[in-house]
PDB file of C-alpha atoms in Angstrom:
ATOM      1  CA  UNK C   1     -75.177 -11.132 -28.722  1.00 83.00           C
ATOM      2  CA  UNK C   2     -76.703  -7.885 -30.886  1.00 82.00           C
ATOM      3  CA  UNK C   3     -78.518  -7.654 -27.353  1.00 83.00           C
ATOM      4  CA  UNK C   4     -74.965  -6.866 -25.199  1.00 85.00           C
ATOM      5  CA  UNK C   5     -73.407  -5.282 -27.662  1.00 83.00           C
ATOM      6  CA  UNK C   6     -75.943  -3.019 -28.726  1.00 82.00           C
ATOM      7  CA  UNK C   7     -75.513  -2.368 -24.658  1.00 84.00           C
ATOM      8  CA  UNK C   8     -72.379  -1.488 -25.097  1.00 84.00           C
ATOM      9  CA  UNK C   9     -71.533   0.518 -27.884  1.00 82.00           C
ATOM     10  CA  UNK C  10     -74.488   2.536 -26.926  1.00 82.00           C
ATOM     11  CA  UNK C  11     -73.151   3.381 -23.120  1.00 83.00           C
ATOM     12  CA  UNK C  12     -69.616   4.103 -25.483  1.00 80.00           C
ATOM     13  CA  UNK C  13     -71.228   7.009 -26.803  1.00 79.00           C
ATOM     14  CA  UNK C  14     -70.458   4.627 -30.449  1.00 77.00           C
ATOM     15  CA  UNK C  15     -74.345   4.787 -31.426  1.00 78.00           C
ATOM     16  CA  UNK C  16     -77.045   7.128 -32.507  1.00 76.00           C
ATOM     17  CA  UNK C  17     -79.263   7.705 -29.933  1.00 70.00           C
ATOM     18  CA  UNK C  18     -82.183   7.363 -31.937  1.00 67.00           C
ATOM     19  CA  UNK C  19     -82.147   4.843 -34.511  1.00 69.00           C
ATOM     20  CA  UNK C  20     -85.885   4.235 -34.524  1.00 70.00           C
ATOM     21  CA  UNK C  21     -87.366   1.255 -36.186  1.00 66.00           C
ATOM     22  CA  UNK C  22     -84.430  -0.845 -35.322  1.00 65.00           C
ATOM     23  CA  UNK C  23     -83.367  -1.958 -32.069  1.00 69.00           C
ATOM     24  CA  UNK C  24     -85.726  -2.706 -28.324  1.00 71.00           C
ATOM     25  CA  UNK C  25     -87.664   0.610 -27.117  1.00 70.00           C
ATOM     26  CA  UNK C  26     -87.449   2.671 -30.067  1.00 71.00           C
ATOM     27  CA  UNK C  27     -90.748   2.108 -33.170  1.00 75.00           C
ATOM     28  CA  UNK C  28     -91.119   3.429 -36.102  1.00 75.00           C
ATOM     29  CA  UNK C  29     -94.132   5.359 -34.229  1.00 80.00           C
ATOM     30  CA  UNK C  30     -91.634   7.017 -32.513  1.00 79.00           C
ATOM     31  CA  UNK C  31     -89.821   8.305 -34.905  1.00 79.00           C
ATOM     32  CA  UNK C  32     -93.294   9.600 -36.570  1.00 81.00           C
ATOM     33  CA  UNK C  33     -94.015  10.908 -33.013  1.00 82.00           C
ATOM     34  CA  UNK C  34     -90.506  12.746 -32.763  1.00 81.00           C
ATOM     35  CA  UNK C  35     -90.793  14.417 -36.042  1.00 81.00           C
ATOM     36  CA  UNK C  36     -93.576  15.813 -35.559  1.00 83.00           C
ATOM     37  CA  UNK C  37     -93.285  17.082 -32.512  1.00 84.00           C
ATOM     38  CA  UNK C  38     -90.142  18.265 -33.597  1.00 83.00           C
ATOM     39  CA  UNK C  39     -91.797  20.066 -36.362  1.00 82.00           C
ATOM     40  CA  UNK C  40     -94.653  21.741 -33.770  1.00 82.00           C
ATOM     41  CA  UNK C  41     -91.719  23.388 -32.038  1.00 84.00           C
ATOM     42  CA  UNK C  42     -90.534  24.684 -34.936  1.00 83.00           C
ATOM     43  CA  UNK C  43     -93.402  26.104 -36.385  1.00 79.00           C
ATOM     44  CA  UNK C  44     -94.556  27.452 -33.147  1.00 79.00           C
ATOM     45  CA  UNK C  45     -92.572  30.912 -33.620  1.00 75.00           C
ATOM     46  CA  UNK C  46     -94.128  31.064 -37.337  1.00 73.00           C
ATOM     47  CA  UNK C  47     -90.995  30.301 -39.267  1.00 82.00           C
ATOM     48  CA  UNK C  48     -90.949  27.774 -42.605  1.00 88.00           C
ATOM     49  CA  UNK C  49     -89.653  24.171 -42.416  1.00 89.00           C
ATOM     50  CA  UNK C  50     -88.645  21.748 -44.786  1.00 91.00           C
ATOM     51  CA  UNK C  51     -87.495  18.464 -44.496  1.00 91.00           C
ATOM     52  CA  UNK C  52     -84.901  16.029 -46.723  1.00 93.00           C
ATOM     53  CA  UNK C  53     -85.611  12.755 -46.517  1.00 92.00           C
ATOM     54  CA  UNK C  54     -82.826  10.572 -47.761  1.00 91.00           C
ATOM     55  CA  UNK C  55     -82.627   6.724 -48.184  1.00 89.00           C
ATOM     56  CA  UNK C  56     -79.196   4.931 -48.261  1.00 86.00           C
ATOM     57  CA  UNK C  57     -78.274   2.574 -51.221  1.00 82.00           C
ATOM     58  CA  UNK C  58     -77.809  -0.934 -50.437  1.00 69.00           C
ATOM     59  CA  UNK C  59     -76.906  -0.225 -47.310  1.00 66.00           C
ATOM     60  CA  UNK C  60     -75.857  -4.198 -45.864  1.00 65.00           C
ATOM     61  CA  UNK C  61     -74.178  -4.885 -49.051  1.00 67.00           C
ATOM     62  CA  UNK C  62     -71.738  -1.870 -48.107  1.00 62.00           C
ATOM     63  CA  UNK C  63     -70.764  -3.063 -44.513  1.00 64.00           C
ATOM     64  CA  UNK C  64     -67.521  -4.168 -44.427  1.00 58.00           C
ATOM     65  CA  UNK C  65     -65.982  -5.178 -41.080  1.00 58.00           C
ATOM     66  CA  UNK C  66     -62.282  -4.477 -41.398  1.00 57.00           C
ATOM     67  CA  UNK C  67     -62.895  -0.837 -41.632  1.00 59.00           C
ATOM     68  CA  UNK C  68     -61.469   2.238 -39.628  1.00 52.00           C
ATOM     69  CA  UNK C  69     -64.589   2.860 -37.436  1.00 54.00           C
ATOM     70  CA  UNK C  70     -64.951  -0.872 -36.793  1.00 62.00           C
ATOM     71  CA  UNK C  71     -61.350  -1.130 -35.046  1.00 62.00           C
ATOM     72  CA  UNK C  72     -61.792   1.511 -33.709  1.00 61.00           C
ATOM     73  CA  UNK C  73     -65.249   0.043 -32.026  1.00 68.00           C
ATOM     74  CA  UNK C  74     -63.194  -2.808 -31.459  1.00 68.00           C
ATOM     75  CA  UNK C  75     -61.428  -1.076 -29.200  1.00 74.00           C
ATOM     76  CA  UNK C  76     -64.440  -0.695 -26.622  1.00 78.00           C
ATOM     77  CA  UNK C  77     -65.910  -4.457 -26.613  1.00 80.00           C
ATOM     78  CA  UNK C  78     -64.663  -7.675 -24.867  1.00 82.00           C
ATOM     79  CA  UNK C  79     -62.635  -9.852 -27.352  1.00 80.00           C
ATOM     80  CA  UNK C  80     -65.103 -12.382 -28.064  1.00 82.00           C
ATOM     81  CA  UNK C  81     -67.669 -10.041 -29.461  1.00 80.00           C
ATOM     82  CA  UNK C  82     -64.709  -8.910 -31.548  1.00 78.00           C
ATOM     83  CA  UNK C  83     -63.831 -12.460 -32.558  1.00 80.00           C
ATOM     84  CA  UNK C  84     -67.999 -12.805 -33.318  1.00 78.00           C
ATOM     85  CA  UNK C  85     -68.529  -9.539 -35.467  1.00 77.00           C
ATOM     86  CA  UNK C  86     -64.634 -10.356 -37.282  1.00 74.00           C
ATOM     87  CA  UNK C  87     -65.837 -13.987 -37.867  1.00 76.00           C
ATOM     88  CA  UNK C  88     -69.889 -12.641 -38.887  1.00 74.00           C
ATOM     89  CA  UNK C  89     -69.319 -12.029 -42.581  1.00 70.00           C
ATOM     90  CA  UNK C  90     -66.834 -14.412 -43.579  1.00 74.00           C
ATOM     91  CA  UNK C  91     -67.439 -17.349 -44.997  1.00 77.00           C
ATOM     92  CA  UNK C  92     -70.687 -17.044 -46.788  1.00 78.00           C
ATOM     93  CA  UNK C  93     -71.882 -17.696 -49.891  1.00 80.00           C
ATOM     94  CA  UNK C  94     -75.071 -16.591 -52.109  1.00 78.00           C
ATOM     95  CA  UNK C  95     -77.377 -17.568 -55.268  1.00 78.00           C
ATOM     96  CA  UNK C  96     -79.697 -16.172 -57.137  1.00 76.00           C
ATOM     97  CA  UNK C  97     -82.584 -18.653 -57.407  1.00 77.00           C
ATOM     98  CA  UNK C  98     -84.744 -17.978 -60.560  1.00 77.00           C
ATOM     99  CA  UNK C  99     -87.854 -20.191 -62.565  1.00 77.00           C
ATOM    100  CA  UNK C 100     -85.809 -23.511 -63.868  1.00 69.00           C
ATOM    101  CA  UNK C 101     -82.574 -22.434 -63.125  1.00 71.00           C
ATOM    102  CA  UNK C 102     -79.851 -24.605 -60.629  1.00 68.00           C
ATOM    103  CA  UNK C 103     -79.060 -23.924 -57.236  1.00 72.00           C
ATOM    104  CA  UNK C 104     -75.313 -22.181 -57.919  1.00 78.00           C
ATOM    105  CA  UNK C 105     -73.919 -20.486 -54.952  1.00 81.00           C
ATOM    106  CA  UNK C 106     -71.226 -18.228 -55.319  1.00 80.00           C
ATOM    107  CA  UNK C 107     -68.900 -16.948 -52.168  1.00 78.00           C
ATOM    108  CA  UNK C 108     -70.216 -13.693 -50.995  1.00 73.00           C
ATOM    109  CA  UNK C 109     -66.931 -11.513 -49.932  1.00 67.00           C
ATOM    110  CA  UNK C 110     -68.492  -8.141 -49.236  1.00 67.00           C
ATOM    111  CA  UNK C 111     -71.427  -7.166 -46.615  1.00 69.00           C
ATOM    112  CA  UNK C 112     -73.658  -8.326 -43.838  1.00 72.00           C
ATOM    113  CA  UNK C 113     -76.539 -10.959 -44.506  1.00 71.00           C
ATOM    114  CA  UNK C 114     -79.752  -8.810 -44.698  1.00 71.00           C
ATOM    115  CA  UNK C 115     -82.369  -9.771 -42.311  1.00 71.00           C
ATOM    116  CA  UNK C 116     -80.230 -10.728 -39.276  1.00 75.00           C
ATOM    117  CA  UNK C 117     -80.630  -8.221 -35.980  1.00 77.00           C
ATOM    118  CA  UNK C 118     -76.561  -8.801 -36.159  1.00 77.00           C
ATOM    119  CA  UNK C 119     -76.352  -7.216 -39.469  1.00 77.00           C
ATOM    120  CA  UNK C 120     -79.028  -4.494 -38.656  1.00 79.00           C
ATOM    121  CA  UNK C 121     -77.012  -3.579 -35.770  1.00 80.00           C
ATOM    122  CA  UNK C 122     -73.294  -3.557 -37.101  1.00 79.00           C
ATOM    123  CA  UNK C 123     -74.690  -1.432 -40.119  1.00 79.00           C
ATOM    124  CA  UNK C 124     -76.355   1.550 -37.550  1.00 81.00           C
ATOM    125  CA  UNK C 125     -72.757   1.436 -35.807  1.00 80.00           C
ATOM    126  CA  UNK C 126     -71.102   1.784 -39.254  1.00 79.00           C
ATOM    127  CA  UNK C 127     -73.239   5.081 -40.751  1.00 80.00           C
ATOM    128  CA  UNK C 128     -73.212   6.307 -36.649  1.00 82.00           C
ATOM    129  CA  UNK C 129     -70.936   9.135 -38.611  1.00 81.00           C
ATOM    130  CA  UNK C 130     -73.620  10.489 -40.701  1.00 83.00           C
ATOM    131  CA  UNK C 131     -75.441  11.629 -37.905  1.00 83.00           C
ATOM    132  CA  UNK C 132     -75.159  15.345 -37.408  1.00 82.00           C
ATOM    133  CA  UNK C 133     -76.085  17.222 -33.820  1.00 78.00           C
ATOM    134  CA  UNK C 134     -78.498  20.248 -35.385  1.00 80.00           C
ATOM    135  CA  UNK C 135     -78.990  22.902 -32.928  1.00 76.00           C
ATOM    136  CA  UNK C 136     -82.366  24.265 -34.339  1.00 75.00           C
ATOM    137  CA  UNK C 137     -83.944  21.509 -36.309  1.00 80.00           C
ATOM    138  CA  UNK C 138     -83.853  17.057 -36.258  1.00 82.00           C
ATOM    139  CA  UNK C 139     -82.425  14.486 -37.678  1.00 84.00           C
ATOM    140  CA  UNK C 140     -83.666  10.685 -37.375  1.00 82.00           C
ATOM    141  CA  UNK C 141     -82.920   7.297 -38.562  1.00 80.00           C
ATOM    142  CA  UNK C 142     -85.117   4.415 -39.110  1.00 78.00           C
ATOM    143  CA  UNK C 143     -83.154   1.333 -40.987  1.00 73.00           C
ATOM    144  CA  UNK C 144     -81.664   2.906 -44.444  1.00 78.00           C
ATOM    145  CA  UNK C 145     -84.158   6.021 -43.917  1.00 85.00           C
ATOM    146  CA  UNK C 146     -82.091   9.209 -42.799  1.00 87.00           C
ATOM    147  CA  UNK C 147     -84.418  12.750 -42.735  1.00 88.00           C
ATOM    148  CA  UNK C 148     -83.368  16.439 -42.522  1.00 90.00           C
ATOM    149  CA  UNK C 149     -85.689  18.857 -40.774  1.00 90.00           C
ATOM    150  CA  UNK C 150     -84.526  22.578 -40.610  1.00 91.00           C
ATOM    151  CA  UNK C 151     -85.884  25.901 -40.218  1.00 89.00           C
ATOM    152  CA  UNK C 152     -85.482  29.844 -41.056  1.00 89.00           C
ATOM    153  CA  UNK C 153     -87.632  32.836 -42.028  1.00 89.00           C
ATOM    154  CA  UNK C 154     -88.213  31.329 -45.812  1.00 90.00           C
ATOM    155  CA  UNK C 155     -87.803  27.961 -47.773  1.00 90.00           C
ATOM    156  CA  UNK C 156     -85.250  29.104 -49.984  1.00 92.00           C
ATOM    157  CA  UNK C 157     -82.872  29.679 -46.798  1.00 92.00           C
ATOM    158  CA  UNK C 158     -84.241  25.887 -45.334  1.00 92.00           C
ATOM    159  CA  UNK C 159     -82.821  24.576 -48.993  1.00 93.00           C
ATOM    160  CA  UNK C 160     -79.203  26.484 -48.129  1.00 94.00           C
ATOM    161  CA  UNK C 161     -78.958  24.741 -45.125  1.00 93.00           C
ATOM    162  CA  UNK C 162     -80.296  21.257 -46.201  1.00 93.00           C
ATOM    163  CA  UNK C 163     -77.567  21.565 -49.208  1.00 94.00           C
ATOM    164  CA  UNK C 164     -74.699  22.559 -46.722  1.00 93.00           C
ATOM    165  CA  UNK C 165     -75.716  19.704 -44.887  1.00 92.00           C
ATOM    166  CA  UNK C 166     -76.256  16.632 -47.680  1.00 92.00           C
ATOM    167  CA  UNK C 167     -72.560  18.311 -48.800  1.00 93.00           C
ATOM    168  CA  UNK C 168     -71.329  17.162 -45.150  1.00 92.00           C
ATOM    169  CA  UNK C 169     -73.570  13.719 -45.120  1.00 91.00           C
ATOM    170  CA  UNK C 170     -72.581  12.854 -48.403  1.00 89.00           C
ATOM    171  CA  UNK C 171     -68.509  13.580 -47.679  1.00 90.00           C
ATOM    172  CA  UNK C 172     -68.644  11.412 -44.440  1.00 87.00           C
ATOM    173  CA  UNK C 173     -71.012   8.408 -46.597  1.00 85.00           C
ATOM    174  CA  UNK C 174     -68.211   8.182 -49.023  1.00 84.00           C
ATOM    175  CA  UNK C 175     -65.478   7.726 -46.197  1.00 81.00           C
ATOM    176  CA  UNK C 176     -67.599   5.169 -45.435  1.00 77.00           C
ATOM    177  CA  UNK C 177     -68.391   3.546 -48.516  1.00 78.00           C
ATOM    178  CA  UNK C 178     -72.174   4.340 -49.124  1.00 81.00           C
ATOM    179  CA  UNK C 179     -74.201   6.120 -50.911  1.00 84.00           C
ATOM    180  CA  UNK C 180     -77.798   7.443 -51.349  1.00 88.00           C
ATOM    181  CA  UNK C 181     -80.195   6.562 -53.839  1.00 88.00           C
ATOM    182  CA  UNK C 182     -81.435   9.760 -56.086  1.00 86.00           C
ATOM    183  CA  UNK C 183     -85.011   8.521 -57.012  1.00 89.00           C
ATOM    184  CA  UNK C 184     -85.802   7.908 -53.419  1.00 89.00           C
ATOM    185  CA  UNK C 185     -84.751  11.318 -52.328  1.00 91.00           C
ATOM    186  CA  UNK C 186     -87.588  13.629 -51.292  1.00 93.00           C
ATOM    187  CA  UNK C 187     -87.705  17.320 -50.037  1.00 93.00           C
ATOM    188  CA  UNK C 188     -90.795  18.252 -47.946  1.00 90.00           C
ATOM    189  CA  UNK C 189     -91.981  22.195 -47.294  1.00 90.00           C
ATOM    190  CA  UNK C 190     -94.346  22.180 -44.573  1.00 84.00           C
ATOM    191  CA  UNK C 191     -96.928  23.920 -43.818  1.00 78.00           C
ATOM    192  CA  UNK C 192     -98.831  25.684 -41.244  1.00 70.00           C
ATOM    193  CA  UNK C 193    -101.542  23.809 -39.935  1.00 61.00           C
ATOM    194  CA  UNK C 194    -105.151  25.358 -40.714  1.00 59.00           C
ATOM    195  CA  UNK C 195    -109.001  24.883 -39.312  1.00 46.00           C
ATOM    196  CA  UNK C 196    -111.113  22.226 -42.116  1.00 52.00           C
ATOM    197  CA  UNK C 197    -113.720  24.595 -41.932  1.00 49.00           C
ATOM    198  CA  UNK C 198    -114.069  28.399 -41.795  1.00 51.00           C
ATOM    199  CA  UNK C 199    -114.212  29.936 -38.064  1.00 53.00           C
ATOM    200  CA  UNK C 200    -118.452  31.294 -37.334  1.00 46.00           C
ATOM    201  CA  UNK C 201    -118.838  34.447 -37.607  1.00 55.00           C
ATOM    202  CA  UNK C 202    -121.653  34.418 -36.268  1.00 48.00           C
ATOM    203  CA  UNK C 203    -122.514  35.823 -32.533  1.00 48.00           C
ATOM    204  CA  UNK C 204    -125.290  33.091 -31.755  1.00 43.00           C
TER     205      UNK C 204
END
């Protein structure tokens, strides 16, 4: 099932292209090949590029099937994978299991059960909004990993552009109902690459 309708909402135009690291034909070495090639390119006319590398906060505990986007993704499948994804997180319950203490489950109303392909996939359809289409510059998924690579004459103008961005990102997570966790955020300037040792000067 997260084989057809991964089909599906892909041919709909209702996926990322690239959500590397997560579903058949796309690795996490390809998304470490795309970025930096993507980086090369950029580089190649000597400006300066950074990169913002952003990790979403419990990202399957925050998808919720009755939302906006997944009606209106509804609206592109055959009614039994409707009837599956509606029927997916109900249901279910949860305990915390610690040294000594009983088995006490407790019904889970919110989220996706972490670990399933099922979940994995009906959370990349749900942040499919936070992707953003950069004409000069890349932006690539791998599970709750998003990164940011831009560039322009100088850093300071890459760290414009990466804020006017996260502003966007972080407007469309909260219509969405996630967010991004601080600590985990990182922003990369990257550098030109150089020789290990000193070119020979000399003729012989």
């Amino acid at each position: 099932m997260t084989v057809r309708l991964s089909v599906i909402v892909r041919a709909k135009g209702l996926l990322h292209p690239d959500p590397y690291g997560s579903l058949r034909g796309l690795s996490s070495s390809d998304a470490c090949l795309a970025l930096t090639q993507e980086i090369w390119t950029l580089q190649r006319p000597r400006p300066k590029v950074s990169a913002l590398f952003l990790m979403i906060q419990a990202g399957f505990d925050n998808v919720y099937v009755p939302t906006p986007w997944a009606r209106q993704t509804a609206s592109h499948v055959p009614s039994y994978i409707v009837n599956l994804v509606s029927s997916f997180p109900s249901e279910r319950t949860g305990a915390l299991v610690f040294h000594g203490s009983p088995n006490i489950r407790s019904t889970v109303s919110v989220g996706t059960p972490q670990g399933s392909l099922f979940s994995l996939l009906l959370f990349l359809i749900d942040i499919t909004p936070l992707h953003i289409l950069l004409p000069r510059g890349l932006m690539v998924s791998k599970f709750l990993d998003l990164s940011i690579t831009v560039a322009s004459p100088s850093h300071r103008g890459n760290i414009r552009h990466l804020q006017r961005l996260f502003s966007t990102i972080a407007t469309r997570s909260r219509n969405i109902g996630v967010s991004f966790s601080v600590p985990k955020t990182e922003l990369l300037h990257l550098r030109y690459p150089s020789p290990r040792t000193p070119p020979l000067n000399d003729p012989h």
